[in-house]
Structures are given as structure tokens and as C-alpha cells.
Amino acid sequence: MTTDLPMHDALAVVTLPAEVDLVTSASVRDDLLSTVNRGVVHLVVDASATTFLDSSGVNALVRVRERTERLGGSIHVVTRSRQVLRVFSITKLDRVLAVVP
């Protein structure tokens, strides 16, 4: 996972790996929460190259969303991946996350 752009005030763009699963989700969650804990409460999560997201990945995004909201921030997920959008739809995460193409 990488931060593509430098952090500006309270905004960061973070790129997810191609697969967010049991192996990578803890690292994704920890990296995102670390960014938020440094005062960056508005996240743009670039999942445009992410082709697989399992329940552990969903959990990571939910935890980060909860943390950003408690701090008055937001999380936006950028994706057009049918697989990721399907997971968001099935889990109803598309109703609580701002998902943009």
C-alpha cells in the first residue's frame, strides 16, 4: 500500500494492493489507521487496481471509516472493479462508504 500524493493538511490519497485478503488486510488497516492517527482524517482510498477484497478487507475499511468519522473526517473509495463493487453491494458497504468511479 502506498500514499501516492503528499499529505495536504488533513487529506491523503492511499493506494490499496491488488488483493486485500486475510494476508494483507491487517497491514492495510494498520497503514490506514496510522495515517489517520497522524491527523489525516480525510482519506481517498485508491482501489482502482484492487481486484479482490474479502471479508477481512471489508472489516479493515469499516474500522478505518469508524475512526475517521469519530474524528470528523471521511473516507472515499475509488474503484470501478466489478468484484470489489459486488462485495460492497453484498455487504451493504456501498451504503456507508463514499464509493466513486
Short mmCIF file of N, CA, C and O in Angstrom, two decimals:
data_model
loop_
_atom_site.label_atom_id
_atom_site.label_comp_id
_atom_site.label_asym_id
_atom_site.label_seq_id
_atom_site.Cartn_x
_atom_site.Cartn_y
_atom_site.Cartn_z
N MET A 1 0.85 -1.16 0.00
CA MET A 1 0.00 0.00 0.00
C MET A 1 0.90 1.23 0.00
O MET A 1 1.87 1.28 0.72
N THR A 2 0.54 2.23 -0.81
CA THR A 2 1.36 3.42 -0.90
C THR A 2 0.50 4.66 -0.80
O THR A 2 -0.67 4.66 -1.16
N THR A 3 1.13 5.72 -0.30
CA THR A 3 0.50 7.04 -0.34
C THR A 3 1.02 7.70 -1.59
O THR A 3 2.21 7.99 -1.70
N ASP A 4 0.12 7.92 -2.57
CA ASP A 4 0.54 8.44 -3.87
C ASP A 4 0.89 9.91 -3.85
O ASP A 4 1.77 10.35 -4.56
N LEU A 5 0.16 10.67 -3.10
CA LEU A 5 0.37 12.10 -3.07
C LEU A 5 0.82 12.51 -1.68
O LEU A 5 0.48 11.87 -0.70
N PRO A 6 1.57 13.59 -1.60
CA PRO A 6 1.92 14.05 -0.26
C PRO A 6 0.66 14.44 0.50
O PRO A 6 -0.34 14.84 -0.09
N MET A 7 0.73 14.32 1.80
CA MET A 7 -0.41 14.70 2.62
C MET A 7 -0.54 16.21 2.64
O MET A 7 0.44 16.92 2.82
N HIS A 8 -1.72 16.71 2.41
CA HIS A 8 -2.00 18.14 2.46
C HIS A 8 -3.03 18.36 3.55
O HIS A 8 -4.15 17.88 3.44
N ASP A 9 -2.59 19.07 4.58
CA ASP A 9 -3.46 19.32 5.72
C ASP A 9 -3.98 17.99 6.23
O ASP A 9 -3.24 17.18 6.74
N ALA A 10 -5.26 17.74 6.04
CA ALA A 10 -5.87 16.54 6.61
C ALA A 10 -6.34 15.59 5.52
O ALA A 10 -7.30 14.86 5.70
N LEU A 11 -5.69 15.58 4.35
CA LEU A 11 -6.10 14.74 3.23
C LEU A 11 -4.92 13.91 2.74
O LEU A 11 -3.81 14.41 2.60
N ALA A 12 -5.19 12.62 2.47
CA ALA A 12 -4.17 11.75 1.88
C ALA A 12 -4.84 10.83 0.88
O ALA A 12 -5.98 10.42 1.05
N VAL A 13 -4.11 10.52 -0.19
CA VAL A 13 -4.54 9.53 -1.17
C VAL A 13 -3.68 8.29 -0.93
O VAL A 13 -2.45 8.36 -0.93
N VAL A 14 -4.35 7.15 -0.70
CA VAL A 14 -3.65 5.91 -0.38
C VAL A 14 -4.07 4.85 -1.39
O VAL A 14 -5.26 4.69 -1.67
N THR A 15 -3.11 4.12 -1.93
CA THR A 15 -3.39 3.09 -2.93
C THR A 15 -3.37 1.71 -2.26
O THR A 15 -2.42 1.36 -1.58
N LEU A 16 -4.45 0.95 -2.50
CA LEU A 16 -4.54 -0.41 -1.97
C LEU A 16 -3.83 -1.39 -2.89
O LEU A 16 -3.70 -1.14 -4.09
N PRO A 17 -3.40 -2.52 -2.36
CA PRO A 17 -2.81 -3.56 -3.20
C PRO A 17 -3.87 -4.23 -4.09
O PRO A 17 -5.07 -4.01 -3.90
N ALA A 18 -3.42 -5.05 -5.01
CA ALA A 18 -4.34 -5.74 -5.93
C ALA A 18 -5.30 -6.65 -5.19
O ALA A 18 -6.45 -6.81 -5.60
N GLU A 19 -4.83 -7.25 -4.10
CA GLU A 19 -5.68 -8.14 -3.31
C GLU A 19 -5.66 -7.71 -1.86
O GLU A 19 -4.59 -7.53 -1.28
N VAL A 20 -6.85 -7.53 -1.29
CA VAL A 20 -6.97 -7.23 0.13
C VAL A 20 -7.68 -8.43 0.74
O VAL A 20 -8.89 -8.59 0.59
N ASP A 21 -6.89 -9.28 1.39
CA ASP A 21 -7.41 -10.53 1.92
C ASP A 21 -6.85 -10.76 3.31
O ASP A 21 -6.27 -9.85 3.91
N LEU A 22 -7.01 -11.96 3.81
CA LEU A 22 -6.56 -12.29 5.16
C LEU A 22 -5.07 -12.00 5.35
O LEU A 22 -4.64 -11.60 6.43
N VAL A 23 -4.29 -12.17 4.31
CA VAL A 23 -2.85 -11.96 4.39
C VAL A 23 -2.49 -10.47 4.44
O VAL A 23 -1.60 -10.06 5.17
N THR A 24 -3.20 -9.64 3.67
CA THR A 24 -2.83 -8.23 3.54
C THR A 24 -3.71 -7.27 4.32
O THR A 24 -3.32 -6.11 4.51
N SER A 25 -4.87 -7.70 4.77
CA SER A 25 -5.84 -6.76 5.37
C SER A 25 -5.34 -6.11 6.66
O SER A 25 -5.61 -4.93 6.90
N ALA A 26 -4.62 -6.84 7.48
CA ALA A 26 -4.12 -6.24 8.73
C ALA A 26 -3.14 -5.11 8.43
O ALA A 26 -3.19 -4.05 9.07
N SER A 27 -2.29 -5.32 7.45
CA SER A 27 -1.34 -4.28 7.06
C SER A 27 -2.08 -3.07 6.47
O SER A 27 -1.74 -1.93 6.77
N VAL A 28 -3.08 -3.33 5.63
CA VAL A 28 -3.88 -2.25 5.06
C VAL A 28 -4.55 -1.46 6.17
O VAL A 28 -4.47 -0.22 6.22
N ARG A 29 -5.20 -2.16 7.08
CA ARG A 29 -5.88 -1.50 8.21
C ARG A 29 -4.89 -0.68 9.03
O ARG A 29 -5.13 0.50 9.33
N ASP A 30 -3.78 -1.28 9.40
CA ASP A 30 -2.79 -0.60 10.23
C ASP A 30 -2.22 0.63 9.53
O ASP A 30 -2.03 1.68 10.16
N ASP A 31 -1.93 0.52 8.24
CA ASP A 31 -1.38 1.65 7.49
C ASP A 31 -2.40 2.79 7.41
O ASP A 31 -2.05 3.96 7.59
N LEU A 32 -3.66 2.46 7.13
CA LEU A 32 -4.70 3.49 7.05
C LEU A 32 -4.92 4.14 8.41
O LEU A 32 -5.02 5.37 8.51
N LEU A 33 -5.01 3.33 9.46
CA LEU A 33 -5.21 3.89 10.80
C LEU A 33 -4.01 4.72 11.24
O LEU A 33 -4.17 5.76 11.89
N SER A 34 -2.81 4.32 10.87
CA SER A 34 -1.62 5.09 11.18
C SER A 34 -1.69 6.47 10.52
O SER A 34 -1.33 7.48 11.13
N THR A 35 -2.14 6.50 9.28
CA THR A 35 -2.30 7.77 8.57
C THR A 35 -3.31 8.65 9.29
O THR A 35 -3.06 9.84 9.52
N VAL A 36 -4.44 8.07 9.68
CA VAL A 36 -5.47 8.82 10.40
C VAL A 36 -4.94 9.30 11.75
O VAL A 36 -5.17 10.45 12.14
N ASN A 37 -4.20 8.46 12.44
CA ASN A 37 -3.66 8.82 13.75
C ASN A 37 -2.64 9.95 13.68
O ASN A 37 -2.37 10.60 14.68
N ARG A 38 -2.07 10.17 12.50
CA ARG A 38 -1.13 11.29 12.30
C ARG A 38 -1.88 12.59 11.99
O ARG A 38 -1.27 13.61 11.70
N GLY A 39 -3.22 12.54 12.03
CA GLY A 39 -4.02 13.74 11.83
C GLY A 39 -4.62 13.88 10.45
O GLY A 39 -5.24 14.89 10.14
N VAL A 40 -4.43 12.88 9.60
CA VAL A 40 -5.00 12.92 8.26
C VAL A 40 -6.36 12.23 8.34
O VAL A 40 -6.45 11.01 8.30
N VAL A 41 -7.43 13.03 8.49
CA VAL A 41 -8.74 12.43 8.74
C VAL A 41 -9.60 12.30 7.49
O VAL A 41 -10.68 11.72 7.55
N HIS A 42 -9.13 12.81 6.36
CA HIS A 42 -9.85 12.64 5.09
C HIS A 42 -8.98 11.77 4.18
O HIS A 42 -7.88 12.15 3.80
N LEU A 43 -9.51 10.58 3.88
CA LEU A 43 -8.76 9.62 3.07
C LEU A 43 -9.45 9.39 1.73
O LEU A 43 -10.67 9.20 1.68
N VAL A 44 -8.66 9.37 0.68
CA VAL A 44 -9.10 8.88 -0.62
C VAL A 44 -8.36 7.57 -0.80
O VAL A 44 -7.12 7.55 -0.88
N VAL A 45 -9.11 6.47 -0.83
CA VAL A 45 -8.52 5.14 -0.94
C VAL A 45 -8.64 4.71 -2.40
O VAL A 45 -9.74 4.46 -2.90
N ASP A 46 -7.51 4.66 -3.08
CA ASP A 46 -7.47 4.28 -4.49
C ASP A 46 -7.45 2.76 -4.58
O ASP A 46 -6.42 2.12 -4.38
N ALA A 47 -8.61 2.20 -4.88
CA ALA A 47 -8.74 0.75 -5.06
C ALA A 47 -8.95 0.42 -6.53
O ALA A 47 -9.49 -0.62 -6.87
N SER A 48 -8.51 1.31 -7.40
CA SER A 48 -8.74 1.11 -8.83
C SER A 48 -8.00 -0.11 -9.37
O SER A 48 -8.43 -0.70 -10.37
N ALA A 49 -6.91 -0.52 -8.73
CA ALA A 49 -6.18 -1.71 -9.17
C ALA A 49 -6.51 -2.93 -8.31
O ALA A 49 -5.97 -4.01 -8.54
N THR A 50 -7.41 -2.76 -7.35
CA THR A 50 -7.77 -3.86 -6.46
C THR A 50 -8.81 -4.73 -7.16
O THR A 50 -9.85 -4.25 -7.58
N THR A 51 -8.49 -6.02 -7.27
CA THR A 51 -9.40 -6.95 -7.96
C THR A 51 -10.03 -7.96 -7.02
O THR A 51 -10.93 -8.69 -7.41
N PHE A 52 -9.53 -8.01 -5.77
CA PHE A 52 -10.08 -8.96 -4.81
C PHE A 52 -10.12 -8.32 -3.43
O PHE A 52 -9.15 -7.72 -2.99
N LEU A 53 -11.28 -8.44 -2.79
CA LEU A 53 -11.48 -7.91 -1.45
C LEU A 53 -12.35 -8.90 -0.70
O LEU A 53 -13.48 -9.16 -1.12
N ASP A 54 -11.82 -9.47 0.39
CA ASP A 54 -12.62 -10.43 1.15
C ASP A 54 -13.16 -9.76 2.41
O ASP A 54 -13.03 -8.55 2.60
N SER A 55 -13.76 -10.57 3.30
CA SER A 55 -14.40 -10.02 4.49
C SER A 55 -13.41 -9.33 5.42
O SER A 55 -13.76 -8.36 6.10
N SER A 56 -12.17 -9.80 5.44
CA SER A 56 -11.18 -9.13 6.29
C SER A 56 -10.84 -7.74 5.73
O SER A 56 -10.58 -6.81 6.48
N GLY A 57 -10.87 -7.61 4.41
CA GLY A 57 -10.68 -6.30 3.79
C GLY A 57 -11.84 -5.37 4.07
O GLY A 57 -11.66 -4.18 4.33
N VAL A 58 -13.06 -5.92 4.03
CA VAL A 58 -14.24 -5.15 4.37
C VAL A 58 -14.13 -4.66 5.81
O VAL A 58 -14.37 -3.48 6.11
N ASN A 59 -13.74 -5.55 6.71
CA ASN A 59 -13.58 -5.19 8.12
C ASN A 59 -12.56 -4.06 8.28
O ASN A 59 -12.77 -3.13 9.07
N ALA A 60 -11.46 -4.13 7.57
CA ALA A 60 -10.43 -3.09 7.66
C ALA A 60 -11.00 -1.74 7.25
O ALA A 60 -10.79 -0.73 7.94
N LEU A 61 -11.74 -1.71 6.15
CA LEU A 61 -12.32 -0.44 5.69
C LEU A 61 -13.37 0.09 6.65
O LEU A 61 -13.45 1.30 6.89
N VAL A 62 -14.16 -0.81 7.24
CA VAL A 62 -15.18 -0.38 8.22
C VAL A 62 -14.50 0.23 9.44
O VAL A 62 -14.94 1.28 9.94
N ARG A 63 -13.46 -0.39 9.93
CA ARG A 63 -12.76 0.15 11.11
C ARG A 63 -12.15 1.51 10.81
O ARG A 63 -12.21 2.43 11.64
N VAL A 64 -11.58 1.67 9.63
CA VAL A 64 -10.99 2.96 9.27
C VAL A 64 -12.09 4.01 9.11
O VAL A 64 -11.95 5.14 9.57
N ARG A 65 -13.20 3.63 8.52
CA ARG A 65 -14.33 4.55 8.38
C ARG A 65 -14.82 5.02 9.74
O ARG A 65 -15.06 6.21 9.96
N GLU A 66 -14.97 4.10 10.67
CA GLU A 66 -15.42 4.46 12.03
C GLU A 66 -14.47 5.44 12.67
O GLU A 66 -14.89 6.41 13.29
N ARG A 67 -13.18 5.20 12.52
CA ARG A 67 -12.18 6.09 13.13
C ARG A 67 -12.21 7.47 12.49
O ARG A 67 -12.17 8.48 13.19
N THR A 68 -12.27 7.55 11.16
CA THR A 68 -12.29 8.86 10.51
C THR A 68 -13.55 9.63 10.89
O THR A 68 -13.48 10.84 11.13
N GLU A 69 -14.68 8.96 10.97
CA GLU A 69 -15.92 9.65 11.34
C GLU A 69 -15.86 10.17 12.77
O GLU A 69 -16.36 11.26 13.05
N ARG A 70 -15.29 9.40 13.68
CA ARG A 70 -15.15 9.88 15.07
C ARG A 70 -14.32 11.15 15.14
O ARG A 70 -14.50 11.98 16.02
N LEU A 71 -13.41 11.31 14.21
CA LEU A 71 -12.53 12.48 14.18
C LEU A 71 -13.05 13.58 13.26
O LEU A 71 -12.35 14.57 13.03
N GLY A 72 -14.26 13.40 12.73
CA GLY A 72 -14.83 14.41 11.84
C GLY A 72 -14.32 14.34 10.42
O GLY A 72 -14.45 15.30 9.66
N GLY A 73 -13.77 13.21 10.04
CA GLY A 73 -13.20 13.05 8.71
C GLY A 73 -14.09 12.24 7.79
O GLY A 73 -15.29 12.07 8.04
N SER A 74 -13.49 11.73 6.73
CA SER A 74 -14.24 10.97 5.73
C SER A 74 -13.31 10.00 5.01
O SER A 74 -12.09 10.13 5.07
N ILE A 75 -13.93 9.03 4.36
CA ILE A 75 -13.18 8.08 3.54
C ILE A 75 -13.95 7.90 2.23
O ILE A 75 -15.17 7.70 2.24
N HIS A 76 -13.24 8.04 1.14
CA HIS A 76 -13.80 7.83 -0.20
C HIS A 76 -12.99 6.74 -0.86
O HIS A 76 -11.76 6.77 -0.83
N VAL A 77 -13.68 5.77 -1.46
CA VAL A 77 -13.02 4.66 -2.13
C VAL A 77 -13.22 4.82 -3.63
O VAL A 77 -14.36 4.94 -4.11
N VAL A 78 -12.13 4.83 -4.37
CA VAL A 78 -12.16 4.96 -5.82
C VAL A 78 -11.99 3.57 -6.42
O VAL A 78 -10.96 2.93 -6.23
N THR A 79 -13.02 3.11 -7.13
CA THR A 79 -12.94 1.81 -7.79
C THR A 79 -14.00 1.69 -8.87
O THR A 79 -15.07 2.29 -8.77
N ARG A 80 -13.67 0.92 -9.88
CA ARG A 80 -14.63 0.50 -10.90
C ARG A 80 -14.65 -1.02 -11.01
O ARG A 80 -15.35 -1.58 -11.84
N SER A 81 -13.88 -1.66 -10.15
CA SER A 81 -13.76 -3.11 -10.18
C SER A 81 -15.11 -3.75 -9.87
O SER A 81 -15.71 -3.51 -8.81
N ARG A 82 -15.58 -4.57 -10.79
CA ARG A 82 -16.87 -5.25 -10.58
C ARG A 82 -16.84 -6.14 -9.35
O ARG A 82 -17.81 -6.23 -8.61
N GLN A 83 -15.70 -6.80 -9.14
CA GLN A 83 -15.58 -7.69 -7.99
C GLN A 83 -15.67 -6.91 -6.67
O GLN A 83 -16.37 -7.32 -5.75
N VAL A 84 -14.97 -5.81 -6.59
CA VAL A 84 -14.98 -5.00 -5.37
C VAL A 84 -16.35 -4.37 -5.18
O VAL A 84 -16.91 -4.39 -4.07
N LEU A 85 -16.94 -3.85 -6.24
CA LEU A 85 -18.27 -3.24 -6.14
C LEU A 85 -19.31 -4.28 -5.73
O LEU A 85 -20.23 -3.97 -4.97
N ARG A 86 -19.15 -5.50 -6.20
CA ARG A 86 -20.08 -6.57 -5.81
C ARG A 86 -19.98 -6.86 -4.31
O ARG A 86 -20.98 -7.01 -3.62
N VAL A 87 -18.77 -6.93 -3.80
CA VAL A 87 -18.57 -7.14 -2.36
C VAL A 87 -19.20 -5.99 -1.58
O VAL A 87 -19.89 -6.20 -0.58
N PHE A 88 -18.98 -4.76 -2.03
CA PHE A 88 -19.58 -3.60 -1.36
C PHE A 88 -21.10 -3.69 -1.37
O PHE A 88 -21.76 -3.38 -0.39
N SER A 89 -21.67 -4.14 -2.48
CA SER A 89 -23.12 -4.27 -2.59
C SER A 89 -23.66 -5.36 -1.68
O SER A 89 -24.65 -5.16 -0.96
N ILE A 90 -23.04 -6.51 -1.70
CA ILE A 90 -23.49 -7.65 -0.88
C ILE A 90 -23.43 -7.31 0.60
O ILE A 90 -24.33 -7.66 1.37
N THR A 91 -22.38 -6.62 1.01
CA THR A 91 -22.19 -6.31 2.43
C THR A 91 -22.87 -5.00 2.84
O THR A 91 -22.82 -4.61 4.00
N LYS A 92 -23.48 -4.33 1.86
CA LYS A 92 -24.12 -3.02 2.08
C LYS A 92 -23.12 -1.93 2.42
O LYS A 92 -23.49 -0.86 2.90
N LEU A 93 -21.85 -2.19 2.21
CA LEU A 93 -20.83 -1.20 2.47
C LEU A 93 -20.96 -0.02 1.53
O LEU A 93 -20.57 1.10 1.88
N ASP A 94 -21.54 -0.25 0.36
CA ASP A 94 -21.74 0.85 -0.58
C ASP A 94 -22.72 1.90 -0.05
O ASP A 94 -22.82 2.99 -0.56
N ARG A 95 -23.45 1.55 1.02
CA ARG A 95 -24.38 2.50 1.64
C ARG A 95 -23.73 3.36 2.70
O ARG A 95 -24.29 4.37 3.11
N VAL A 96 -22.56 2.95 3.18
CA VAL A 96 -21.91 3.71 4.24
C VAL A 96 -20.56 4.30 3.83
O VAL A 96 -20.06 5.21 4.48
N LEU A 97 -19.99 3.80 2.74
CA LEU A 97 -18.76 4.35 2.21
C LEU A 97 -19.10 5.20 0.99
O LEU A 97 -20.01 4.87 0.23
N ALA A 98 -18.36 6.26 0.82
CA ALA A 98 -18.48 7.04 -0.42
C ALA A 98 -17.65 6.31 -1.47
O ALA A 98 -16.42 6.29 -1.38
N VAL A 99 -18.32 5.68 -2.42
CA VAL A 99 -17.63 4.93 -3.48
C VAL A 99 -17.77 5.73 -4.77
O VAL A 99 -18.88 6.07 -5.18
N VAL A 100 -16.63 6.04 -5.38
CA VAL A 100 -16.63 6.85 -6.60
C VAL A 100 -15.83 6.15 -7.69
O VAL A 100 -14.90 5.41 -7.40
N PRO A 101 -16.24 6.34 -8.95
CA PRO A 101 -15.51 5.68 -10.05
C PRO A 101 -14.14 6.29 -10.31
O PRO A 101 -13.87 7.38 -9.98
#
